[in-house]
mmCIF file of C-alpha atoms and ligand atoms in Angstrom:
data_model
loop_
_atom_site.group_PDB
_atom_site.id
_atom_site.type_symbol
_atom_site.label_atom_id
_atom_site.label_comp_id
_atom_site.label_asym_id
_atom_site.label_seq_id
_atom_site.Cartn_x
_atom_site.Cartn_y
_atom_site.Cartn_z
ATOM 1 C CA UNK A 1 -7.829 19.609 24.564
ATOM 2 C CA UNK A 2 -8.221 17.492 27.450
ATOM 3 C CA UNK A 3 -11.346 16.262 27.669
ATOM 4 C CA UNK A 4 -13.775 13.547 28.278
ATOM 5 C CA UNK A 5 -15.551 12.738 24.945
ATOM 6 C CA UNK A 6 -18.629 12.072 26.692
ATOM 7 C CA UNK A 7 -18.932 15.900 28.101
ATOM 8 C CA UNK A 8 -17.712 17.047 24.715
ATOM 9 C CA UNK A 9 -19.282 20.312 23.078
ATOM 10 C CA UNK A 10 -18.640 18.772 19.918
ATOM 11 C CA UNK A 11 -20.136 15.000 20.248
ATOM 12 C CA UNK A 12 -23.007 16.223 18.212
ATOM 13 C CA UNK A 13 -20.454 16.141 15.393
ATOM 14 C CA UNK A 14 -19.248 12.683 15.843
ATOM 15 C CA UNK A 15 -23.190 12.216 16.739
ATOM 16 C CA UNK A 16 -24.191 14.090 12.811
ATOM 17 C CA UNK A 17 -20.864 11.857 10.861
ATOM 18 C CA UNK A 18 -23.115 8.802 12.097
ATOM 19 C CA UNK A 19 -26.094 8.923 10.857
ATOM 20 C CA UNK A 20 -24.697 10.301 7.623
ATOM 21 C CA UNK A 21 -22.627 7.247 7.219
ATOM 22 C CA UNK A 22 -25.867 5.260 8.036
ATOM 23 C CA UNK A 23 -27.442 6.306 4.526
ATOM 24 C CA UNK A 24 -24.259 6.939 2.502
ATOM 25 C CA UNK A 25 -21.972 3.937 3.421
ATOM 26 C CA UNK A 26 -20.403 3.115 0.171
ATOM 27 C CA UNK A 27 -21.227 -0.672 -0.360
ATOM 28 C CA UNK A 28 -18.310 -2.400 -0.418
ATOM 29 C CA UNK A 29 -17.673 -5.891 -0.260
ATOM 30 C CA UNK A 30 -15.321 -5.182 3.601
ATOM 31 C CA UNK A 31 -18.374 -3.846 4.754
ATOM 32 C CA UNK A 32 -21.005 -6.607 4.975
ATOM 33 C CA UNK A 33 -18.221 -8.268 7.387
ATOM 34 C CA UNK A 34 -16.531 -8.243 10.688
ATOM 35 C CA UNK A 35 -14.084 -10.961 10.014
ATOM 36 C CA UNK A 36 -10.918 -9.261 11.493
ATOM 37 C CA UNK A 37 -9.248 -11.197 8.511
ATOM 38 C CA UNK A 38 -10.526 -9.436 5.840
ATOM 39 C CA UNK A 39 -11.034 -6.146 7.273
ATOM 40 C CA UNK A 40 -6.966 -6.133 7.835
ATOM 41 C CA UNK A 41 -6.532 -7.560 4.145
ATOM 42 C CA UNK A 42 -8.592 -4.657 3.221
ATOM 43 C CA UNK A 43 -6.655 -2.110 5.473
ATOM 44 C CA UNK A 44 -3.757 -3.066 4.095
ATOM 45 C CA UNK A 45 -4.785 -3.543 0.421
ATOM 46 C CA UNK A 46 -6.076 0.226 0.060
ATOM 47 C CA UNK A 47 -3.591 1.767 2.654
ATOM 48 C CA UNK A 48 -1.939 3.156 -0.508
ATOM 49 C CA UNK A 49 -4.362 2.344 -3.468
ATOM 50 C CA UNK A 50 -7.607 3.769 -4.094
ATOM 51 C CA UNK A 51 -10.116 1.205 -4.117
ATOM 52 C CA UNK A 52 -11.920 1.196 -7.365
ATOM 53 C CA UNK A 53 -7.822 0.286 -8.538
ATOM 54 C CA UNK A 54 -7.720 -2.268 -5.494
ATOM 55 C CA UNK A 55 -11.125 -3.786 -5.421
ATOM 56 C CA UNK A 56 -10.353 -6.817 -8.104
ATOM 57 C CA UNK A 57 -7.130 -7.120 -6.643
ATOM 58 C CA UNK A 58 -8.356 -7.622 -2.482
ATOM 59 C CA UNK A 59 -11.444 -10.102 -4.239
ATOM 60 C CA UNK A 60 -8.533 -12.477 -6.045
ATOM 61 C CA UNK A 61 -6.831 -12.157 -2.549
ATOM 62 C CA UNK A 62 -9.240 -13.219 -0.377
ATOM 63 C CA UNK A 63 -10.603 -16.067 -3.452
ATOM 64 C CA UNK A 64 -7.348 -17.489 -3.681
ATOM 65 C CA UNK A 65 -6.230 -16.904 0.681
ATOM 66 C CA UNK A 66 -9.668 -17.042 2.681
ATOM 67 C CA UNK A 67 -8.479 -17.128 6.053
ATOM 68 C CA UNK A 68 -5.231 -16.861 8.117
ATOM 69 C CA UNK A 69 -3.767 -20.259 7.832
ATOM 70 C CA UNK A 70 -4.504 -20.390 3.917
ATOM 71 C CA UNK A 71 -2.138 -17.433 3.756
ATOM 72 C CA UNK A 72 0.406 -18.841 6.328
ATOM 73 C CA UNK A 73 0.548 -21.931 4.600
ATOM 74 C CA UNK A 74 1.152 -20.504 0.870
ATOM 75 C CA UNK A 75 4.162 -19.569 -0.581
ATOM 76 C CA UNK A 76 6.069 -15.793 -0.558
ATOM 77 C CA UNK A 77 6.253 -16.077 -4.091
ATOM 78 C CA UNK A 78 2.642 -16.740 -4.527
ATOM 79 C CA UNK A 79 1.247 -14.324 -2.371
ATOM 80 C CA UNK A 80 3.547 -11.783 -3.839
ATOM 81 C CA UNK A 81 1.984 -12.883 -7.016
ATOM 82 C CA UNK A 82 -1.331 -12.234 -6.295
ATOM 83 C CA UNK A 83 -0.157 -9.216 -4.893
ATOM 84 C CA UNK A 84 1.015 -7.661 -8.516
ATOM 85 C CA UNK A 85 0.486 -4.552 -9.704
ATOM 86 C CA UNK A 86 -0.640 -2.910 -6.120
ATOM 87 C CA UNK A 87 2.883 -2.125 -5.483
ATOM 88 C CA UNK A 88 4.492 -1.471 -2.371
ATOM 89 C CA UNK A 89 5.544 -5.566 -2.126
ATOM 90 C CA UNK A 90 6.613 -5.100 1.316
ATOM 91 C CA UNK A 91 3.663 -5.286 2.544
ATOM 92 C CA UNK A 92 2.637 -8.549 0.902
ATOM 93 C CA UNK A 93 5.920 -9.801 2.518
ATOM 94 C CA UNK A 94 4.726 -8.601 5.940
ATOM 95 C CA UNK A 95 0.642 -9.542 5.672
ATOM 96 C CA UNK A 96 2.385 -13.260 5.064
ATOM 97 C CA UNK A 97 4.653 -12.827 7.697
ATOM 98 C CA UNK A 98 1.757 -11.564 10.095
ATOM 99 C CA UNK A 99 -0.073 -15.008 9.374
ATOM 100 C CA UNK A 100 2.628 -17.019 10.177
ATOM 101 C CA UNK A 101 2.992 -14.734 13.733
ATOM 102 C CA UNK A 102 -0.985 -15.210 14.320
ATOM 103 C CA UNK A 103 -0.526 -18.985 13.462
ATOM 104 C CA UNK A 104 2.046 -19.606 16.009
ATOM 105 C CA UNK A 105 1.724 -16.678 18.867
ATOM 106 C CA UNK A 106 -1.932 -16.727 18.923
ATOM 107 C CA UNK A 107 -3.276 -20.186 17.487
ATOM 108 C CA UNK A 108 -4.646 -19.248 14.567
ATOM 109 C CA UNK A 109 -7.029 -16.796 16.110
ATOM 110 C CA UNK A 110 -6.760 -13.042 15.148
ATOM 111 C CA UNK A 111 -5.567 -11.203 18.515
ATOM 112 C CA UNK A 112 -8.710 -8.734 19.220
ATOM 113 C CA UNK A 113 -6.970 -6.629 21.488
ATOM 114 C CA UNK A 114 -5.885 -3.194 20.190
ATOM 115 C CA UNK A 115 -2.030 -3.445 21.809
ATOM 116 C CA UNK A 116 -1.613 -7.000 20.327
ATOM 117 C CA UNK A 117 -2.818 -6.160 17.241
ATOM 118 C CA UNK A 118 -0.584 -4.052 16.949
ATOM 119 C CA UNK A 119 2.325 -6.515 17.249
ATOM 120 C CA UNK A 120 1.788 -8.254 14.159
ATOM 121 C CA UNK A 121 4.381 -7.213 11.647
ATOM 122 C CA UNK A 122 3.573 -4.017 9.129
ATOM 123 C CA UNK A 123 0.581 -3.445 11.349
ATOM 124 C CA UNK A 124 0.457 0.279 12.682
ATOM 125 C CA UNK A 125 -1.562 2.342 15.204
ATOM 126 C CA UNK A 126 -4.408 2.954 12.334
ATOM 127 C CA UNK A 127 -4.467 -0.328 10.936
ATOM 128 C CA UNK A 128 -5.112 -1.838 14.219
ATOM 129 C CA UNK A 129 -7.650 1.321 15.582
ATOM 130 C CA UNK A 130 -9.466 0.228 12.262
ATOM 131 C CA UNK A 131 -9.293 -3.666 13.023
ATOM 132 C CA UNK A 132 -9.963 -3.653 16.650
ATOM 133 C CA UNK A 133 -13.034 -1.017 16.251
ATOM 134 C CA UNK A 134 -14.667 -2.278 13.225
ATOM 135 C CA UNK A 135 -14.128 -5.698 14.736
ATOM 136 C CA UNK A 136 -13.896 -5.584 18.558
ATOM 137 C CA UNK A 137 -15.873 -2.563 19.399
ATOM 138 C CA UNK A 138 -12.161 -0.991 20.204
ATOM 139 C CA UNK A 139 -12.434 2.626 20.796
ATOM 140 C CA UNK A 140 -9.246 4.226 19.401
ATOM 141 C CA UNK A 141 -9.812 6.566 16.334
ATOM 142 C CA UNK A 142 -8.001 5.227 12.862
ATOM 143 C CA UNK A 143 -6.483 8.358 12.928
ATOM 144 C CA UNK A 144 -4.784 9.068 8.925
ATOM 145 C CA UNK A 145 -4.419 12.026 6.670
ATOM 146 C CA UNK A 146 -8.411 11.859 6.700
ATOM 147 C CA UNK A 147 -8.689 12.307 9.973
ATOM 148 C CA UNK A 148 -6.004 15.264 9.539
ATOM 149 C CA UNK A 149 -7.515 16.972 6.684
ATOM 150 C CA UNK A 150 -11.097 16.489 8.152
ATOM 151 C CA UNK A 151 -10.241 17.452 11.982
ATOM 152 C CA UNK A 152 -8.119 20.342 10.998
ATOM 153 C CA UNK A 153 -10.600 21.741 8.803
ATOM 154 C CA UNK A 154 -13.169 21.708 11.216
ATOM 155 C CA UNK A 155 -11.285 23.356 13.687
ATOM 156 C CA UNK A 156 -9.670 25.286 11.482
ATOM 157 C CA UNK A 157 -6.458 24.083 13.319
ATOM 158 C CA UNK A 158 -3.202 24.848 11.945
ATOM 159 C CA UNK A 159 -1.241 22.189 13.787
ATOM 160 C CA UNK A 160 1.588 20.847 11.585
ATOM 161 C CA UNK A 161 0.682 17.748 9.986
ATOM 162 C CA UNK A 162 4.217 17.133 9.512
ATOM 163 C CA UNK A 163 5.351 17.340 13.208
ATOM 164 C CA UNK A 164 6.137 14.261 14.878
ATOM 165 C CA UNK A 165 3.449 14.783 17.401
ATOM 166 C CA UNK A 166 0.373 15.235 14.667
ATOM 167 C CA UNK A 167 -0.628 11.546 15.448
ATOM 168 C CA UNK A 168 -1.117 11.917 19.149
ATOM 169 C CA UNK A 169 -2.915 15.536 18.689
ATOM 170 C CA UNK A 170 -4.722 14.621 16.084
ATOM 171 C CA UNK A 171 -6.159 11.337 18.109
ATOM 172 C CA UNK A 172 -6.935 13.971 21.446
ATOM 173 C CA UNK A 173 -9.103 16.021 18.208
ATOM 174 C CA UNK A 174 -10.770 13.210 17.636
ATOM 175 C CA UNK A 175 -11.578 11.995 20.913
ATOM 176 C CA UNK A 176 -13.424 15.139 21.072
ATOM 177 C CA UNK A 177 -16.203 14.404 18.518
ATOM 178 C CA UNK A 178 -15.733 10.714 18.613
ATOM 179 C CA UNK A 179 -19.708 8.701 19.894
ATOM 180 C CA UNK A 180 -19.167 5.276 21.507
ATOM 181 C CA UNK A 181 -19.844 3.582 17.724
ATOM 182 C CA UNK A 182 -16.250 3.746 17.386
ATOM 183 C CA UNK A 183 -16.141 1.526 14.227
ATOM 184 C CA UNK A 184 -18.575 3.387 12.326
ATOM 185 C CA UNK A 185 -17.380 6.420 13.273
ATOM 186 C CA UNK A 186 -13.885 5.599 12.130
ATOM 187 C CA UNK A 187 -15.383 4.222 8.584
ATOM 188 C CA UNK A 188 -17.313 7.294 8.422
ATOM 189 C CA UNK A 189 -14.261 9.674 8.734
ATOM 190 C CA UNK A 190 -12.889 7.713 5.746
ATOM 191 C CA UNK A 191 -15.818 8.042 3.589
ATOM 192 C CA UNK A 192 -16.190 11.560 4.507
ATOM 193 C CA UNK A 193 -12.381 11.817 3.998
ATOM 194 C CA UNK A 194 -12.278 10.435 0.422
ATOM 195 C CA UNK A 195 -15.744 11.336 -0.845
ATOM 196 C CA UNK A 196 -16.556 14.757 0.543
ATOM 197 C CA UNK A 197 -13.675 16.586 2.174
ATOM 198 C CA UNK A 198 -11.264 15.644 -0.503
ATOM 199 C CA UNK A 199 -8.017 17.093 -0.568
ATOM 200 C CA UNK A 200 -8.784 19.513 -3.314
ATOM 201 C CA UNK A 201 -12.162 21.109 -4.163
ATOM 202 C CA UNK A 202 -14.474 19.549 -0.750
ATOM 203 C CA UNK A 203 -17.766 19.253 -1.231
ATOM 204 C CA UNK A 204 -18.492 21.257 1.297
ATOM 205 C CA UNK A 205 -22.504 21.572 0.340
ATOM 206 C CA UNK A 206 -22.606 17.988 0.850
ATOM 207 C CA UNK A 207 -21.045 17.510 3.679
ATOM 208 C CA UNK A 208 -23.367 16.964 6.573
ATOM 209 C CA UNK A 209 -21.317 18.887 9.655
ATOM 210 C CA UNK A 210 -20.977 21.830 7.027
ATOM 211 C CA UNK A 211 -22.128 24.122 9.834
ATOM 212 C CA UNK A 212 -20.106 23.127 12.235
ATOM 213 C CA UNK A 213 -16.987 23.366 10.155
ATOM 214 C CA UNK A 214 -14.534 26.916 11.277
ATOM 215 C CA UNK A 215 -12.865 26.271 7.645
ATOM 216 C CA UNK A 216 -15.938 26.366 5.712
ATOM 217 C CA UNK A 217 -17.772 29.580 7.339
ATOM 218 C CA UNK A 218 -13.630 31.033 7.335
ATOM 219 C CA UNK A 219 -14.180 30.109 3.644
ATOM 220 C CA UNK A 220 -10.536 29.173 3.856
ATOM 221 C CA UNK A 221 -11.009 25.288 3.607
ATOM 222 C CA UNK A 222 -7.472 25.197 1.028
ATOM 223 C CA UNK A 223 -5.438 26.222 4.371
ATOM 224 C CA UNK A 224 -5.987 23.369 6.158
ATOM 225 C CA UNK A 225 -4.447 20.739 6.442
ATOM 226 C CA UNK A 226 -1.091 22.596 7.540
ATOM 227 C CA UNK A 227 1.797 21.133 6.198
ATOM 228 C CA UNK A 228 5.377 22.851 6.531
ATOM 229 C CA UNK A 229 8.065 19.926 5.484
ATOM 230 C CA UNK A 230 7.915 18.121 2.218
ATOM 231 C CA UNK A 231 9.963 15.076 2.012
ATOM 232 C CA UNK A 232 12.079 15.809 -1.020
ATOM 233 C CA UNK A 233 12.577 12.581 -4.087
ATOM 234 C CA UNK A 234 15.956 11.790 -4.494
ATOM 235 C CA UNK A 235 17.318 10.659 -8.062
ATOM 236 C CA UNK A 236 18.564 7.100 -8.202
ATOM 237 C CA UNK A 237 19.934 5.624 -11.678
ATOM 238 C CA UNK A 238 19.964 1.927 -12.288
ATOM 239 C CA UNK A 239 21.478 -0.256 -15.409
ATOM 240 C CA UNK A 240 19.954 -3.679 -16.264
ATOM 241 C CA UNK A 241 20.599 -6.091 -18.853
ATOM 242 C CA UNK A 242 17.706 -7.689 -20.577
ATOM 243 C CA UNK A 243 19.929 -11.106 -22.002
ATOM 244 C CA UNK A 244 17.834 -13.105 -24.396
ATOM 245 C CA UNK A 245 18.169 -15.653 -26.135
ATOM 246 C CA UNK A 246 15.276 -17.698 -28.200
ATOM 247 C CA UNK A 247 12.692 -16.201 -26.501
ATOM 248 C CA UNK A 248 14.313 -16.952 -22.773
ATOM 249 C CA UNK A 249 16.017 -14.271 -20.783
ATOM 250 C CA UNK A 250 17.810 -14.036 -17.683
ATOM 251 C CA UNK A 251 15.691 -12.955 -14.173
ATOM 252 C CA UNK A 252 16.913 -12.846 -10.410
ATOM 253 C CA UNK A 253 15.347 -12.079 -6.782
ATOM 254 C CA UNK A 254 16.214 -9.024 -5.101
ATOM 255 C CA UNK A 255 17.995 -10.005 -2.151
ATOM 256 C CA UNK A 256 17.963 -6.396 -0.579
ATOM 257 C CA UNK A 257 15.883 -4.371 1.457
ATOM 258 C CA UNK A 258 16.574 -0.763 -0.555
ATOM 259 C CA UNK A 259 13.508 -0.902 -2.991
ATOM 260 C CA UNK A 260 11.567 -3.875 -4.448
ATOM 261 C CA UNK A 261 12.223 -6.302 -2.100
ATOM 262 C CA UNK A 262 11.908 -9.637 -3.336
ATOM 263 C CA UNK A 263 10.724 -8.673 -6.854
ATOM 264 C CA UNK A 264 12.475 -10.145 -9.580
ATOM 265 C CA UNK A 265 14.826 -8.031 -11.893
ATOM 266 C CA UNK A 266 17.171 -8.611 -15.033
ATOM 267 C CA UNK A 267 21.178 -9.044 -14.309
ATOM 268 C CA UNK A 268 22.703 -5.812 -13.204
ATOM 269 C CA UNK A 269 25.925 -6.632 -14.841
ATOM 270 C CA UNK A 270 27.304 -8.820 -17.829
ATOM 271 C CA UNK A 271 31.125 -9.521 -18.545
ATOM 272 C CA UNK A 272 33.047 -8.109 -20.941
ATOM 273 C CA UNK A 273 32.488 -11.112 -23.925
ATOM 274 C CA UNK A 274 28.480 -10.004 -23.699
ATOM 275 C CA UNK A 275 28.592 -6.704 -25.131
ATOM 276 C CA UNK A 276 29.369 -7.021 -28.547
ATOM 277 C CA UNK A 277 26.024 -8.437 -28.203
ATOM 278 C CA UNK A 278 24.343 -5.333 -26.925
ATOM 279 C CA UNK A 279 21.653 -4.622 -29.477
ATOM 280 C CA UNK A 280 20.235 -1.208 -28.440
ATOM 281 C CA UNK A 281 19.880 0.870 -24.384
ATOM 282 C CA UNK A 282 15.610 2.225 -23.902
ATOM 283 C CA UNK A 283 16.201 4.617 -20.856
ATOM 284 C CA UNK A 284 13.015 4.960 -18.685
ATOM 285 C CA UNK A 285 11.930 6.695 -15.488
ATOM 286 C CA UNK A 286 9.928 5.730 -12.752
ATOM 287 C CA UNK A 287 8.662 7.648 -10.009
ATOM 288 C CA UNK A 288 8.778 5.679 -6.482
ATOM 289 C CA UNK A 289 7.654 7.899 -2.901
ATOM 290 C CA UNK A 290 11.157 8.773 -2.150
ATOM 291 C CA UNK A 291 12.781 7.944 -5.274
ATOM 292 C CA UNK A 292 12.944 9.299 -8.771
ATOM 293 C CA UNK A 293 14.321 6.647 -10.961
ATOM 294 C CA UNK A 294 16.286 6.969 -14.402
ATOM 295 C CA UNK A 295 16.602 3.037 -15.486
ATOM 296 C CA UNK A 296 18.546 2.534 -18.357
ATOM 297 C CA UNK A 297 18.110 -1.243 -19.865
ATOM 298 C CA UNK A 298 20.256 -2.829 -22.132
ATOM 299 C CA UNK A 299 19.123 -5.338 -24.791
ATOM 300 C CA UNK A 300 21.570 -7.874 -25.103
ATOM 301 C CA UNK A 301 20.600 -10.779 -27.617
ATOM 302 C CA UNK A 302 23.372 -13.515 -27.698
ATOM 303 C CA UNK A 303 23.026 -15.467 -30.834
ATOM 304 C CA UNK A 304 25.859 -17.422 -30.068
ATOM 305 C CA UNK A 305 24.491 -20.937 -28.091
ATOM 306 C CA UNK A 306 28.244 -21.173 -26.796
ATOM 307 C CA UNK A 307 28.126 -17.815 -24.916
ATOM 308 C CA UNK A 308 25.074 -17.963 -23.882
ATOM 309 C CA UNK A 309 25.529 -21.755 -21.816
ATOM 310 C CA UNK A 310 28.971 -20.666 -20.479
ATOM 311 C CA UNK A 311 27.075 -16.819 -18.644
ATOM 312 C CA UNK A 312 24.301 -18.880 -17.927
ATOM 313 C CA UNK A 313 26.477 -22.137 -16.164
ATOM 314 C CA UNK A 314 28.785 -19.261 -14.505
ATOM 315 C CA UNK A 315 26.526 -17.241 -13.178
ATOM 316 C CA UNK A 316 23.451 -17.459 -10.722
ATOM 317 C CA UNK A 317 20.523 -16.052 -12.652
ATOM 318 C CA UNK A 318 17.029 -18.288 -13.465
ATOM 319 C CA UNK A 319 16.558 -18.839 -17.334
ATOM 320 C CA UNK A 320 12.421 -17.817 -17.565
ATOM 321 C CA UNK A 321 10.671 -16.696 -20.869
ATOM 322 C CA UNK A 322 7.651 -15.131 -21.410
ATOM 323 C CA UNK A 323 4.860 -17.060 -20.562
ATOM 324 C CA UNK A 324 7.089 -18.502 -16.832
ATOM 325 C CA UNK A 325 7.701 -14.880 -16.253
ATOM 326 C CA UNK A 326 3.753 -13.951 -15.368
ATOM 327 C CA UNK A 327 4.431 -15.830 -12.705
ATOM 328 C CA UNK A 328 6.460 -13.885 -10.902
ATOM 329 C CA UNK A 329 6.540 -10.041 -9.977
ATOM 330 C CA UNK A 330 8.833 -7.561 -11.572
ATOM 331 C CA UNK A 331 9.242 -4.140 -10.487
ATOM 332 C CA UNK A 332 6.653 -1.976 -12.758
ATOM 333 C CA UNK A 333 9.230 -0.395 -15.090
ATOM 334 C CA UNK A 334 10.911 -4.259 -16.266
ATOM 335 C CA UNK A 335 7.265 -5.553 -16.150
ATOM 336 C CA UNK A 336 6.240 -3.015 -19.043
ATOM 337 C CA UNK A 337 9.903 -3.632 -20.599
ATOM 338 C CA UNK A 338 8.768 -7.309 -21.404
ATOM 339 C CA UNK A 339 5.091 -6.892 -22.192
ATOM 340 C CA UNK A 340 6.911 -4.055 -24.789
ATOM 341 C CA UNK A 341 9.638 -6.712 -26.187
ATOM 342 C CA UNK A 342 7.129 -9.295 -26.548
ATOM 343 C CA UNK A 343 5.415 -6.948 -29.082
ATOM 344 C CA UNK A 344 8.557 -6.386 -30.522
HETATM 345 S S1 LIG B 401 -17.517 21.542 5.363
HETATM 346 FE FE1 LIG B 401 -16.066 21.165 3.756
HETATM 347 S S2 LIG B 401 -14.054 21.427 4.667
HETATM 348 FE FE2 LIG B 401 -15.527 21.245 6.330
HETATM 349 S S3 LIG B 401 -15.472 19.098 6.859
HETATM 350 FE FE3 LIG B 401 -17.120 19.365 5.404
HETATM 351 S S4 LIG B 401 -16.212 18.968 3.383
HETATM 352 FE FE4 LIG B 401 -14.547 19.270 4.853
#
């Protein structure tokens, strides 16, 4: 595996990804720019959302925070806003975090160096291969689960995906077939990865190193990638209390890191004088990457004014209704709960 990519055997592979990305480049609005900016908005943004859902979101971003000290600047709150329905809020939190760190470590000026890059919080080793290549003519490979799937396909490798070490192996694998355009190349492995090689069902007559690929003439392109351990969901069950009155209910921000950081949710608990009030319990589920959630939520309508100022005054929750409540970001299961009792 050691080798110097520019004696590799298998440039010409790196050499045939190139030009096919030269034709088939899907035109997307990330790629008529270099602005190290954007392309990390954009890394970020589809790191975990496919980008015809993404695409309106990243435009609103980048409309509403064009550059680094528009985003510093702005509010959490806001940029978690703008950051609804993609999910995954931490990384809004960190992206904000990040342009306060570039603001103050490094004036304002993205950091174009690969290891400093890669100091700004949430970024990882791809993000920043992907910034400082695309950007900086960096040559480390944005090595991902394309780059795994791809690579191990045509090698026909059956290293473990799962191991700890499949990063570092996987970037030696690359190095092999990697040309000096580092940037394209890496933007070509992910257009290969999510157009062509697909996890299921490649389109393997398409795909322009087809005859260089062990998988394909093995026909056994569903073996690879190799992928022993399976991280395994584990159940979580939450209670909430949606308690309304007049149209206004009762919100608060998530103060903890476990899931849905600084979303906004309903009151977890309510005191003994609220549930006569109770008025009916809608049990949903919600899938999260590590989580399988049962949430059970609890309509509690107080028609008594009394009651409802005294839990109010006593306790530390923000009276919204329906139209404030856009503006903030629930967790997707309490978001549908009040588009659903606003039809109600
Ligand atoms: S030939 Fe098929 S399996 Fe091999 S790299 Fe191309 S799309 Fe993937």
């Amino acid at each position: 595996m050691e080798k110097d990519n520019k004696t590799s055997d298998f440039l010409h592979i790196g050499n045939k990804l190139l030009s096919w990305y030269g034709k088939n480049a899907r035109d997307l609005p990330f790629r008529q720019t270099k602005d190290p900016y954007k392309i990390w908005i954009c890394e970020i943004v589809f790191q975990q959302t496919r980008i015809s859902q993404g695409l309106n979101h990243y435009n609103n971003f980048i409309k509403r925070f064009p550059d680094v000290k528009t985003l510093a600047e702005a509010e959490e709150n806001e940029v978690l806003l703008y950051w609804k329905g993609l999910g995954y809020y931490s990384r809004a939190i960190n992206i904000h975090k990040a342009s306060q760190q570039i603001m103050n470590d490094y004036h304002g000026v993205f950091p174009a160096d690969y290891e400093e890059i890669l100091k700004l919080k949430g970024v990882g080793k791809y993000t920043a291969a992907a910034i400082s290549s695309i950007c900086f003519d960096g040559k480390m490979p944005a090595v991902d689960g394309n780059f795994y799937r791809v690579l191990s396909r045509i090698f026909a490798d059956d290293f473990d995906i799962s191991n700890s070490r499949a990063f570092s192996y996987f970037s030696q694998l690359a190095g092999l077939v990697m040309p000096e355009n580092v940037g394209d190349f890496n933007q070509a492995m992910m257009d290969l990865g999510s157009e062509i090689c697909k996890p299921k069902n490649p389109l393997c007559s398409e795909c322009p190193v087809n005859d260089d690929c062990l998988a394909f003439s093995l026909d056994k392109t569903s073996d690879y990638p190799v992928k022993t351990k399976k991280v395994k969901a584990s159940d979580l069950s939450l209670k909430y209390y949606f308690v309304h009155r007049n149209g206004q209910f009762l919100i608060r921000q998530r103060k903890d890191d476990f899931i849905w950081k600084k979303l906004f949710e309903f009151p977890t608990a309510i005191s003994a004088e609220l549930e006569p009030f109770i008025k009916g319990v809608k049990t949903v589920t919600h899938k999260l990457t590590h989580k399988n959630l049962t949430i059970e939520i609890s309509s509690v309508e107080i028609d008594s004014e009394a009651v409802w100022n005294r839990f109010t005054s006593e306790n530390e929750y923000i009276i919204t209704d329906f139209e404030a409540s856009h503006e903030k970001s629930f967790p997707k299961p309490l978001e549908n709960y009040i588009q659903n009792s606003l039809k109600d």
